[in-house]
Coordinates of C-alpha atoms in Angstrom, one line a residue:
Chain A
X211 CA 43.2 17.3 178.6
X212 CA 42.1 13.7 178.5
X213 CA 44.6 10.9 177.7
X214 CA 45.2 9.8 174.1
X215 CA 42.2 7.8 172.9
X216 CA 43.8 4.4 172.2
X217 CA 40.7 2.7 170.7
X218 CA 40.2 5.3 168.0
X219 CA 43.9 5.4 167.4
X220 CA 44.1 1.6 167.0
X221 CA 41.3 1.7 164.5
X222 CA 43.0 4.4 162.4
X223 CA 46.3 2.4 162.5
X224 CA 44.4 -0.7 161.3
X225 CA 42.9 1.3 158.4
X226 CA 46.4 2.1 157.1
X227 CA 47.2 -1.7 156.9
X228 CA 50.3 -1.2 158.9
X229 CA 51.9 -4.3 160.4
X230 CA 54.3 -2.7 162.9
X231 CA 54.5 0.9 164.1
X232 CA 56.8 3.4 165.8
X233 CA 55.0 5.8 168.1
X234 CA 56.2 9.5 168.4
X235 CA 54.8 11.7 171.1
X236 CA 55.7 15.3 171.9
X237 CA 57.8 15.9 175.0
X238 CA 55.0 17.2 177.1
X239 CA 53.0 14.0 176.6
X240 CA 55.8 11.4 176.8
X241 CA 54.6 10.2 180.2
X242 CA 51.6 8.8 178.4
X243 CA 53.7 6.7 176.0
X244 CA 54.1 3.5 178.1
X245 CA 50.4 3.3 179.0
X246 CA 49.5 4.0 175.3
X247 CA 51.8 1.2 174.1
X248 CA 50.1 -1.2 176.4
X249 CA 46.7 -0.1 175.3
X250 CA 47.6 -0.4 171.7
X251 CA 49.1 -3.9 172.3
X252 CA 45.9 -4.9 173.9
X253 CA 44.2 -3.8 170.7
X254 CA 46.5 -6.1 168.7
X255 CA 48.8 -3.4 167.4
X256 CA 52.5 -4.3 167.3
X257 CA 54.6 -1.4 168.6
X258 CA 58.2 -1.8 167.6
X259 CA 59.3 1.2 169.6
X260 CA 58.5 4.6 171.0
X261 CA 60.7 7.4 169.6
X262 CA 62.5 8.9 172.6
X263 CA 64.3 11.9 171.1
X264 CA 63.0 15.4 171.9
X265 CA 60.1 16.3 169.7
X266 CA 58.3 19.7 169.4
X267 CA 56.6 19.4 166.1
X268 CA 55.9 17.4 162.9
X269 CA 59.0 19.1 161.5
X270 CA 60.9 16.5 163.5
X271 CA 59.8 13.0 162.4
X272 CA 61.7 10.0 163.8
X273 CA 62.1 8.3 160.4
X274 CA 65.4 6.8 161.6
X275 CA 63.6 4.9 164.3
X276 CA 61.2 3.5 161.7
X277 CA 64.0 2.3 159.4
X278 CA 66.0 0.9 162.3
X279 CA 63.2 -1.2 163.8
X280 CA 61.7 -2.4 160.5
X281 CA 58.4 -0.8 161.2
X282 CA 56.1 0.3 158.4
X283 CA 54.3 3.3 160.0
X284 CA 55.3 6.2 162.1
X285 CA 52.3 7.3 164.3
X286 CA 53.0 10.9 165.1
X287 CA 50.9 12.3 168.0
X288 CA 50.1 15.9 168.7
X289 CA 50.8 17.8 165.5
X290 CA 49.3 18.3 162.1
X291 CA 51.7 17.6 159.2
X292 CA 54.0 20.4 158.0
X293 CA 54.8 18.4 154.8
X294 CA 53.4 15.5 152.9
X295 CA 54.9 12.2 154.0
X296 CA 54.2 8.6 153.1
X297 CA 54.2 6.1 155.9
X298 CA 53.3 8.6 158.6
X299 CA 49.9 8.8 160.4
X300 CA 49.4 12.2 162.0
X301 CA 47.1 12.3 165.0
X302 CA 46.8 15.8 166.4
X303 CA 45.0 16.2 169.7
X304 CA 42.2 18.7 170.0
X305 CA 42.2 20.7 173.2
X306 CA 38.8 22.1 174.0
X307 CA 37.7 25.4 175.6
X308 CA 34.4 27.2 175.8
X309 CA 34.0 29.4 172.7
X310 CA 31.9 31.8 174.8
X311 CA 35.2 33.0 176.3
X312 CA 35.8 35.1 173.2
X313 CA 33.3 37.6 174.6
X314 CA 36.3 38.9 176.6
X315 CA 38.0 40.0 173.4
X316 CA 35.0 42.0 172.0
X317 CA 35.8 45.3 173.8
X318 CA 39.2 45.4 172.1
X319 CA 38.0 44.7 168.6
X320 CA 37.4 47.8 166.6
X321 CA 36.4 46.7 163.1
X322 CA 33.3 45.2 161.7
X323 CA 35.4 42.2 160.6
X324 CA 38.1 40.3 162.4
X325 CA 40.5 37.6 161.1
X326 CA 40.8 34.5 163.3
X327 CA 44.0 32.5 163.8
X328 CA 44.9 29.8 166.4
X329 CA 47.3 26.9 166.9
X330 CA 46.7 23.2 165.9
X331 CA 45.0 22.0 169.1
X332 CA 42.3 24.7 169.0
X333 CA 41.6 24.9 165.2
X334 CA 38.4 22.8 165.5
X335 CA 36.9 25.5 167.8
X336 CA 37.2 28.5 165.3
X337 CA 33.7 27.9 164.0
X338 CA 32.3 28.1 167.5
X339 CA 34.3 31.3 168.2
X340 CA 33.0 32.8 164.9
X341 CA 29.4 32.0 166.0
X342 CA 29.9 33.8 169.4
X343 CA 31.5 36.9 167.7
X344 CA 28.5 36.9 165.2
X345 CA 26.2 37.3 168.2
X346 CA 28.1 40.5 169.0
X347 CA 27.7 41.7 165.4
X348 CA 31.3 41.0 164.4
X349 CA 32.0 39.3 161.1
X350 CA 34.9 36.8 161.0
X351 CA 37.3 35.6 158.4
X352 CA 39.4 32.4 158.4
X353 CA 42.0 31.5 155.9
X354 CA 42.8 28.0 154.6
X355 CA 46.1 28.4 152.7
X356 CA 47.4 24.8 153.3
X357 CA 51.1 24.4 153.1
X358 CA 52.7 23.8 156.5
X359 CA 49.4 24.7 158.2
X360 CA 46.8 22.3 156.8
X361 CA 44.0 23.3 159.2
X362 CA 41.9 26.4 158.5
X363 CA 43.1 29.3 160.6
X364 CA 46.1 27.4 161.9
X365 CA 49.4 29.3 162.4
X366 CA 52.8 27.9 163.4
X367 CA 55.9 29.6 164.8
X368 CA 57.4 29.0 161.3
X369 CA 54.4 29.8 159.1
X370 CA 51.9 32.6 159.2
X371 CA 50.4 32.0 155.7
X372 CA 46.9 31.7 157.3
X373 CA 47.4 35.2 158.9
X374 CA 48.9 36.8 155.8
X375 CA 46.1 35.6 153.6
X376 CA 43.5 37.5 155.7
X377 CA 42.0 40.8 154.4
X378 CA 40.6 42.0 157.7
X379 CA 42.7 44.9 159.2
X380 CA 42.5 43.3 162.6
X381 CA 43.4 39.7 163.7
X382 CA 42.3 37.8 166.8
X383 CA 44.7 35.1 168.0
X384 CA 43.0 32.6 170.3
X385 CA 45.5 30.5 172.2
X386 CA 48.1 30.6 174.9
X387 CA 51.3 32.6 175.0
X388 CA 52.4 35.7 173.1
X389 CA 54.9 34.1 170.7
X390 CA 52.5 33.2 168.0
X391 CA 50.5 36.5 168.0
X392 CA 53.7 38.6 168.0
X393 CA 54.7 36.5 164.9
X394 CA 51.3 37.3 163.4
X395 CA 51.9 41.0 164.0
X396 CA 55.4 40.8 162.4
X397 CA 54.2 38.8 159.4
X398 CA 51.1 41.0 158.7
X399 CA 51.8 44.4 160.2
X400 CA 48.1 44.4 161.3
X401 CA 46.6 45.1 164.6
X402 CA 46.7 41.8 166.6
X403 CA 44.7 40.9 169.7
X404 CA 45.6 37.8 171.7
X405 CA 43.1 36.0 173.8
X406 CA 44.1 33.2 176.2
X407 CA 41.0 30.9 176.1
X408 CA 41.8 29.4 179.5
X409 CA 42.4 32.5 181.6
X410 CA 40.3 34.9 179.5
X411 CA 43.2 37.4 179.4
X412 CA 43.1 39.6 176.4
X413 CA 45.7 42.1 175.1
X414 CA 46.9 43.9 172.0
X415 CA 50.3 42.6 171.1
X416 CA 53.2 44.5 169.6
X417 CA 56.5 43.3 168.1
X418 CA 58.3 46.5 169.0
X419 CA 60.2 45.3 172.0
X420 CA 61.2 42.1 170.3
X421 CA 62.4 44.1 167.3
X422 CA 64.5 46.5 169.4
X423 CA 66.2 43.5 171.0
X424 CA 66.8 41.9 167.6
X425 CA 68.3 45.1 166.2
X426 CA 70.7 45.3 169.3
X427 CA 71.7 41.6 168.6
X428 CA 72.6 42.4 165.0
X429 CA 74.9 45.1 166.2
X430 CA 76.4 42.8 168.9
X431 CA 77.0 40.1 166.3
X432 CA 78.8 42.5 163.9
X433 CA 82.2 42.1 165.6
X434 CA 82.2 38.3 165.7
X435 CA 85.4 36.7 164.4
X436 CA 83.4 33.8 163.0
X437 CA 79.7 33.0 162.2
X438 CA 78.3 29.5 162.6
X439 CA 75.4 29.0 160.1
X440 CA 73.2 26.4 161.9
X441 CA 71.7 23.8 159.5
X442 CA 69.1 21.5 161.1
X443 CA 69.1 17.8 160.1
X444 CA 65.4 17.5 161.2
X445 CA 63.0 16.3 158.5
X446 CA 61.0 19.5 158.3
X447 CA 63.5 22.1 159.4
X448 CA 66.4 21.4 157.1
X449 CA 67.1 24.4 154.7
X450 CA 70.4 23.4 153.1
X451 CA 70.0 25.8 150.1
X452 CA 69.4 28.8 152.5
X453 CA 72.4 27.8 154.6
X454 CA 74.6 27.6 151.4
X455 CA 73.3 31.1 150.3
X456 CA 74.1 32.6 153.7
X457 CA 77.5 30.9 153.8
X458 CA 78.4 32.8 150.6
X459 CA 77.7 36.2 152.2
X460 CA 80.8 36.1 154.5
X461 CA 84.2 34.6 154.6
X462 CA 83.9 34.4 158.3
X463 CA 81.0 31.9 158.0
X464 CA 81.0 28.1 158.5
X465 CA 78.0 25.8 158.2
X466 CA 77.4 23.7 161.3
X467 CA 74.8 20.9 161.2
X468 CA 72.9 20.3 164.4
X469 CA 70.0 18.1 165.3
X470 CA 69.2 19.7 168.7
X471 CA 70.4 23.4 168.8
X472 CA 71.7 23.7 172.4
X473 CA 73.9 26.2 174.2
X474 CA 76.3 23.4 175.0
X475 CA 76.9 22.5 171.3
X476 CA 77.2 26.2 170.4
X477 CA 79.7 26.9 173.1
X478 CA 81.8 23.9 171.9
X479 CA 82.5 25.7 168.6
X480 CA 83.3 29.1 170.1
X481 CA 81.9 31.3 167.3
X482 CA 81.1 34.9 168.2
X483 CA 77.6 34.6 166.7
X484 CA 75.4 32.1 165.0
X485 CA 72.8 32.2 162.2
X486 CA 69.7 30.0 162.6
X487 CA 68.2 28.2 159.6
X488 CA 66.6 25.6 161.9
X489 CA 63.2 26.3 163.7
X490 CA 62.7 30.1 163.5
X491 CA 61.5 30.1 167.1
X492 CA 65.0 29.3 168.3
X493 CA 66.2 32.8 167.5
X494 CA 63.1 34.8 168.4
X495 CA 62.1 32.9 171.6
X496 CA 65.1 31.1 172.9
X497 CA 67.9 33.7 172.6
X498 CA 68.1 33.9 176.4
X499 CA 69.3 30.3 176.5
X500 CA 72.3 31.1 174.3
X501 CA 75.6 32.7 175.2
X502 CA 76.0 34.7 172.0
X503 CA 73.7 36.2 169.4
X504 CA 71.6 33.8 167.3
X505 CA 70.5 35.8 164.3
X506 CA 67.7 34.9 161.8
X507 CA 68.7 34.6 158.1
X508 CA 67.2 38.0 157.4
X509 CA 69.1 39.6 160.3
X510 CA 72.4 38.1 159.0
X511 CA 71.6 39.6 155.6
X512 CA 71.2 43.0 157.2
X513 CA 74.5 42.5 159.0
X514 CA 76.2 41.6 155.7
X515 CA 74.7 44.6 154.0
X516 CA 72.6 42.8 151.4
X517 CA 69.3 43.7 153.1
X518 CA 68.1 47.1 154.3
X519 CA 67.0 47.7 157.9
X520 CA 63.6 48.8 156.5
X521 CA 63.2 45.4 154.8
X522 CA 63.4 43.5 158.1
X523 CA 61.1 40.5 157.8
X524 CA 60.1 37.6 160.0
X525 CA 61.8 34.2 159.3
X526 CA 59.3 31.6 158.1
X527 CA 60.0 28.1 156.5
Chain B
X68 CA 98.4 18.0 171.9
X69 CA 99.2 19.9 168.8
X70 CA 96.4 21.2 166.6
X71 CA 95.0 19.0 163.8
X72 CA 97.6 19.0 160.9
X73 CA 95.6 20.6 158.1
X74 CA 98.2 20.2 155.3
X75 CA 98.5 16.4 155.7
X76 CA 94.7 16.1 156.1
X77 CA 94.1 18.1 152.9
X78 CA 96.5 15.7 151.1
X79 CA 94.6 12.6 152.3
X80 CA 91.3 14.2 151.4
X81 CA 92.6 15.0 147.9
X82 CA 93.7 11.4 147.5
X83 CA 90.1 10.2 148.0
X84 CA 89.0 12.2 145.0
X85 CA 86.3 13.9 147.2
X86 CA 84.8 17.0 145.8
X87 CA 83.1 18.3 148.9
X88 CA 83.4 17.2 152.6
X89 CA 81.7 17.3 155.9
X90 CA 84.0 17.5 158.9
X91 CA 83.2 15.6 162.1
X92 CA 85.3 16.4 165.3
X93 CA 84.9 14.9 168.8
X94 CA 83.4 17.3 171.4
X95 CA 86.7 17.9 173.2
X96 CA 88.3 19.2 170.0
X97 CA 85.4 21.2 168.5
X98 CA 87.0 24.5 169.3
X99 CA 89.5 23.7 166.5
X100 CA 86.8 23.2 163.9
X101 CA 86.5 26.7 162.6
X102 CA 90.3 27.3 162.3
X103 CA 90.6 23.8 160.6
X104 CA 87.8 24.7 158.1
X105 CA 89.7 27.9 157.2
X106 CA 93.0 26.0 156.8
X107 CA 91.3 23.4 154.6
X108 CA 89.7 26.0 152.5
X109 CA 93.1 27.7 152.0
X110 CA 94.2 24.3 150.7
X111 CA 91.4 24.3 148.2
X112 CA 89.1 21.8 150.0
X113 CA 85.4 22.6 149.8
X114 CA 83.9 22.2 153.3
X115 CA 80.1 21.9 153.1
X116 CA 79.6 21.8 156.8
X117 CA 81.0 20.8 160.2
X118 CA 78.8 18.2 162.1
X119 CA 77.7 19.9 165.3
X120 CA 76.0 17.1 167.2
X121 CA 77.7 15.5 170.2
X122 CA 80.3 12.9 169.1
X123 CA 82.3 10.6 171.3
X124 CA 83.4 7.9 168.8
X125 CA 83.3 6.5 165.3
X126 CA 80.1 4.7 166.4
X127 CA 78.4 8.0 165.8
X128 CA 79.0 9.0 162.2
X129 CA 77.1 12.1 160.9
X130 CA 76.0 10.5 157.7
X131 CA 72.8 12.6 157.8
X132 CA 74.9 15.8 157.4
X133 CA 76.7 14.3 154.4
X134 CA 73.4 13.4 152.7
X135 CA 71.8 16.8 153.6
X136 CA 74.6 18.9 152.2
X137 CA 75.3 16.9 149.1
X138 CA 78.9 16.2 150.3
X139 CA 80.7 13.1 149.1
X140 CA 83.0 12.4 152.0
X141 CA 82.7 12.5 155.8
X142 CA 86.1 13.3 157.4
X143 CA 85.9 11.9 160.9
X144 CA 88.6 13.1 163.2
X145 CA 89.9 11.5 166.4
X146 CA 88.8 7.9 166.2
X147 CA 89.7 4.7 164.3
X148 CA 86.7 3.0 162.6
X149 CA 84.5 0.6 164.5
X150 CA 83.0 -0.7 161.3
X151 CA 83.8 -0.6 157.6
X152 CA 82.2 2.4 155.8
X153 CA 82.4 3.8 152.3
X154 CA 82.6 7.5 152.0
X155 CA 84.3 8.1 155.4
X156 CA 87.9 9.1 156.0
X157 CA 89.0 8.3 159.5
X158 CA 91.8 10.5 160.9
X159 CA 92.7 9.4 164.4
X160 CA 95.0 11.7 166.3
X161 CA 98.1 10.1 168.0
X162 CA 98.9 11.6 171.4
X163 CA 102.5 11.0 172.4
X164 CA 104.1 10.2 175.7
X165 CA 107.6 9.1 176.7
X166 CA 107.6 5.2 176.6
X167 CA 110.2 5.3 179.4
X168 CA 107.4 6.1 181.7
X169 CA 106.4 2.4 181.7
X170 CA 109.3 1.7 184.1
X171 CA 106.9 2.9 186.8
X172 CA 104.8 -0.2 186.2
X173 CA 107.6 -2.7 186.5
X174 CA 107.5 -3.2 190.3
X175 CA 103.8 -4.3 190.0
X176 CA 104.4 -6.8 187.2
X177 CA 104.8 -10.4 188.4
X178 CA 105.1 -12.6 185.3
X179 CA 107.8 -13.0 182.7
X180 CA 105.3 -11.9 180.1
X181 CA 102.7 -9.1 180.1
X182 CA 99.9 -8.4 177.6
X183 CA 99.7 -4.8 176.5
X184 CA 96.5 -2.8 175.7
X185 CA 95.8 0.9 175.2
X186 CA 93.3 3.3 173.6
X187 CA 93.4 4.6 170.0
X188 CA 95.4 7.7 170.6
X189 CA 98.4 5.8 172.2
X190 CA 98.4 2.6 170.1
X191 CA 101.4 3.8 168.0
X192 CA 103.5 3.8 171.2
X193 CA 103.1 0.2 172.2
X194 CA 106.3 -0.9 170.3
X195 CA 108.3 1.7 172.3
X196 CA 106.6 0.5 175.5
X197 CA 107.5 -3.1 174.7
X198 CA 111.1 -2.1 174.0
X199 CA 111.4 -0.5 177.4
X200 CA 109.9 -3.5 179.2
X201 CA 112.3 -5.7 177.3
X202 CA 115.2 -3.8 178.9
X203 CA 113.7 -4.9 182.3
X204 CA 113.6 -8.6 181.0
X205 CA 109.8 -8.5 180.6
X206 CA 108.4 -10.1 177.5
X207 CA 105.3 -8.5 176.0
X208 CA 102.3 -9.7 173.9
X209 CA 100.1 -7.5 171.8
X210 CA 96.9 -8.8 170.1
X211 CA 95.6 -7.7 166.7
X212 CA 92.1 -9.0 166.4
X213 CA 90.6 -6.3 164.2
X214 CA 86.8 -5.9 164.4
X215 CA 85.8 -2.7 166.2
X216 CA 89.5 -2.2 167.2
X217 CA 91.6 -2.1 164.0
X218 CA 94.8 -1.0 165.8
X219 CA 97.1 -3.6 167.5
X220 CA 96.5 -3.6 171.2
X221 CA 93.6 -1.1 171.0
X222 CA 90.6 -1.5 173.3
X223 CA 87.4 0.4 173.4
X224 CA 84.7 0.8 176.1
X225 CA 82.6 -1.5 173.9
X226 CA 85.2 -4.0 172.7
X227 CA 87.9 -5.9 174.6
X228 CA 88.8 -8.4 171.9
X229 CA 92.4 -7.3 171.9
X230 CA 92.6 -8.1 175.7
X231 CA 90.7 -11.4 175.5
X232 CA 92.9 -12.7 172.8
X233 CA 96.0 -12.4 175.0
X234 CA 97.5 -15.5 176.6
X235 CA 99.6 -13.7 179.2
X236 CA 98.1 -14.0 182.7
X237 CA 98.8 -10.4 183.4
X238 CA 97.7 -7.3 181.4
X239 CA 99.1 -3.8 181.4
X240 CA 96.8 -1.0 180.3
X241 CA 98.7 2.2 179.3
X242 CA 96.3 5.2 179.2
X243 CA 94.3 7.5 181.4
X244 CA 91.3 6.7 183.6
X245 CA 90.2 3.4 185.2
X246 CA 87.2 2.7 183.0
X247 CA 89.0 0.8 180.3
X248 CA 91.3 -1.3 182.6
X249 CA 88.3 -2.3 184.7
X250 CA 86.6 -3.4 181.5
X251 CA 89.7 -5.4 180.6
X252 CA 89.6 -7.0 184.0
X253 CA 85.8 -7.9 183.7
X254 CA 86.3 -9.2 180.1
X255 CA 89.4 -11.3 180.9
X256 CA 89.3 -12.1 184.6
X257 CA 93.1 -11.6 184.5
X258 CA 95.3 -9.4 186.8
X259 CA 95.2 -5.9 185.3
X260 CA 97.7 -3.1 186.0
X261 CA 96.8 0.4 184.8
X262 CA 99.5 3.0 184.1
X263 CA 98.7 6.7 183.5
X264 CA 101.5 7.7 181.0
X265 CA 101.2 11.4 181.9
X266 CA 101.3 11.2 185.7
X267 CA 103.2 7.9 186.0
X268 CA 100.5 6.7 188.5
X269 CA 100.2 2.9 188.5
X270 CA 97.7 0.6 190.2
X271 CA 96.2 -2.8 190.1
X272 CA 92.5 -2.4 189.2
X273 CA 89.6 -4.4 190.3
X274 CA 86.0 -4.7 189.1
X275 CA 84.7 -5.8 192.5
X276 CA 83.3 -2.5 193.6
X277 CA 81.6 -1.8 190.2
X278 CA 80.1 -5.3 190.3
X279 CA 78.7 -4.8 193.8
X280 CA 77.0 -1.6 192.6
X281 CA 75.7 -3.4 189.5
X282 CA 74.2 -6.2 191.6
X283 CA 72.5 -3.7 193.8
X284 CA 71.0 -1.9 190.7
X285 CA 69.6 -5.2 189.4
X286 CA 67.8 -5.6 192.7
X287 CA 66.6 -2.0 192.7
X288 CA 65.2 -2.4 189.1
X289 CA 63.3 -5.6 190.0
X290 CA 60.2 -3.7 191.2
X291 CA 60.0 -1.3 188.3
X292 CA 56.4 -1.1 186.9
X293 CA 57.9 -0.7 183.4
X294 CA 61.2 -1.1 181.6
X295 CA 62.4 1.1 178.8
X296 CA 64.7 -0.8 176.5
X297 CA 66.9 1.9 175.0
X298 CA 67.8 1.4 171.3
X299 CA 70.4 3.8 169.9
X300 CA 69.9 5.2 166.4
X301 CA 73.6 6.0 166.1
X302 CA 75.4 4.3 163.2
X303 CA 77.7 2.0 165.3
X304 CA 75.6 1.7 168.4
X305 CA 72.3 0.4 167.0
X306 CA 71.5 -3.1 168.2
X307 CA 67.8 -3.6 167.1
X308 CA 67.9 -7.4 167.2
X309 CA 69.2 -7.3 170.8
X310 CA 66.5 -4.8 171.8
X311 CA 63.9 -7.0 170.2
X312 CA 65.2 -10.1 172.1
X313 CA 65.2 -8.2 175.4
X314 CA 61.7 -6.9 174.7
X315 CA 60.4 -10.4 174.5
X316 CA 61.7 -11.2 178.0
X317 CA 59.1 -9.0 179.9
X318 CA 55.6 -7.8 179.3
X319 CA 56.6 -4.7 181.3
X320 CA 59.2 -3.8 178.6
X321 CA 58.9 -1.1 175.8
X322 CA 61.6 -0.3 173.3
X323 CA 62.5 3.4 173.2
X324 CA 64.8 4.8 170.5
X325 CA 67.2 7.5 171.5
X326 CA 70.0 9.3 169.8
X327 CA 71.5 11.0 172.9
X328 CA 70.7 9.0 176.0
X329 CA 70.1 11.8 178.6
X330 CA 68.5 11.9 182.1
X331 CA 66.0 14.4 180.7
X332 CA 64.7 12.1 178.0
X333 CA 64.5 9.2 180.4
X334 CA 62.6 11.2 183.0
X335 CA 60.1 12.2 180.3
X336 CA 59.0 8.5 180.0
X337 CA 58.8 7.8 183.7
X338 CA 59.9 4.1 183.5
X339 CA 61.1 2.6 186.8
X340 CA 64.2 1.3 185.1
X341 CA 65.9 1.2 181.7
X342 CA 68.0 -1.3 179.8
X343 CA 70.8 0.0 177.7
X344 CA 71.6 -1.4 174.3
X345 CA 73.4 1.8 173.2
X346 CA 77.0 2.6 174.2
X347 CA 77.9 0.1 177.0
X348 CA 79.7 2.8 178.8
X349 CA 76.4 4.6 179.6
X350 CA 75.4 1.9 182.1
X351 CA 78.8 1.3 183.6
X352 CA 80.2 4.8 183.8
X353 CA 77.2 7.2 183.7
X354 CA 74.7 5.6 186.0
X355 CA 75.3 8.6 188.4
X356 CA 73.7 10.9 185.8
X357 CA 70.5 8.9 185.7
X358 CA 67.6 9.0 188.2
X359 CA 66.7 5.3 188.0
X360 CA 68.7 2.1 187.2
X361 CA 70.1 1.7 183.7
X362 CA 70.9 -2.0 183.3
X363 CA 73.1 -3.7 180.8
X364 CA 71.5 -6.4 178.5
X365 CA 73.1 -9.1 180.6
X366 CA 71.9 -7.6 183.9
X367 CA 68.3 -7.5 182.5
X368 CA 68.6 -11.2 181.6
X369 CA 69.6 -11.9 185.2
X370 CA 66.6 -9.8 186.4
X371 CA 64.3 -11.8 184.1
X372 CA 65.7 -15.1 185.3
X373 CA 67.2 -16.2 181.9
X374 CA 70.8 -15.8 183.0
X375 CA 72.4 -17.0 186.2
X376 CA 74.2 -14.5 188.5
X377 CA 77.4 -16.6 188.0
X378 CA 77.2 -15.9 184.3
X379 CA 77.4 -12.2 184.7
X380 CA 79.3 -10.8 181.7
X381 CA 80.5 -7.4 180.5
X382 CA 78.4 -5.8 177.7
X383 CA 80.3 -5.4 174.4
X384 CA 79.2 -4.6 170.9

């Protein structure tokens, strides 16, 4: 992708009336931070600081850096907002691909209508994708539920509202990786096709293997002498009421607040298992990094006997 | 050392009138957190959460966890306060040794009077150490400057006020490691003897080797295309005015806020050198962990030509 457009960004910042900003950039783009600061300074923007903590989403706003430096605006690059915030300018970065690539998915689509979902950086291309599918006689449906996913058709690893709202029996995910489409499948129980728009690879995804692993983890966690209920302190990941409710389910449970959930911090506490109320992806996608089971809230409810196995549900915020 | 005394701690918590607490424990003692929570619950104390982020001092209070969980007291274990805080109970943990061990240092002491310094966990033993030295005809001096070091004779890696206030030409540091006594030597320019009270090892310390390494780092940093001025967001490490002043010294400088200063976060930004306004120990003691020079504020001033080499000074908060 091209570098962050500093001229347009400076104009948007000026329009807010901000006097002094803090810049927040996701980890994969941090190398562009120093050149961007210089370009913004050349445009007359006062940059008090760049936020240097790890950042993977707009659920993790560096509001502490704004307060500390006396800035009056946080410019958050790369993500659409998961919640309403004053004093934050969200600048997500569109990543283009050629909508014609969706032709590769046509042989796997069975219905007359398909629902479309994607991630933030490709949401602007869904219209083009729909047009191409139309040429193949396939009708499309895109949901615009809002909430944590303000862009039409957008899904997040913590929110599948724009998938669940679809009525089509079949859903096409356009984007990289299988994490999001597996989430769509778990959240909707529909048939889900994933298309990588850069490689043209297309596949039907299934949550079965993930679910078998999760069920095994619940069993492994059962014998834990203590459970650490992880409570995130990040702006858009903190679920204190949920942590409190889970704490009440077991005398073996203790709430542990964490900013970054790491294997090192977990190991320090020595609990036999943990329960994740932070970013849902940590449990589903990062279990391999952790030495002991990291259960979702729903999985812990199953372990504690207050939820039936048949009522297994994906964790969303 | 013995485990944290839960009965006494519960009594001190009750005396504050707190209804609901968050417990913060340094990394080396986190394994005791879950048993301590259970013991406190048995005493009738409501523990909303344990703070799970890394913690190496009372400069890093988990006030965010208190706010998030609706607690009314942070119980901070293991350190004396570096600043005045309402709503925080500090419970430092005394670590005993036999004061008679100081006899091992006597052959290296040259004057009739020696100044005594130590770290928080041994401060309660300085009277005993002074009594033993008195038996050898050596007078002792202990300073009680307050500030970030509220215990008499206490020094911190970021504050040597209780060393600088001494009038004796010779200072005895009783404690483990050479980091603190080298800091005492740099801060005071006196003769400094270090005694490890557990092994009985005694040595005269010198900052010369450290200073040669630091001077070489300043030279290495000179060619950096950009400088990242690190600004900590931790409660007792944040020095925004200092960061702002250093920023003004170079057009190549950018302020970067960081909670945990790690090699990974630094590498993300790709600056040729960084300047540390967080915990001073990061530059002096942890340089080996970082891929590029991490200068102290004073070293950056030398690099920028606003401080003379002869005016090299240790960084303290």
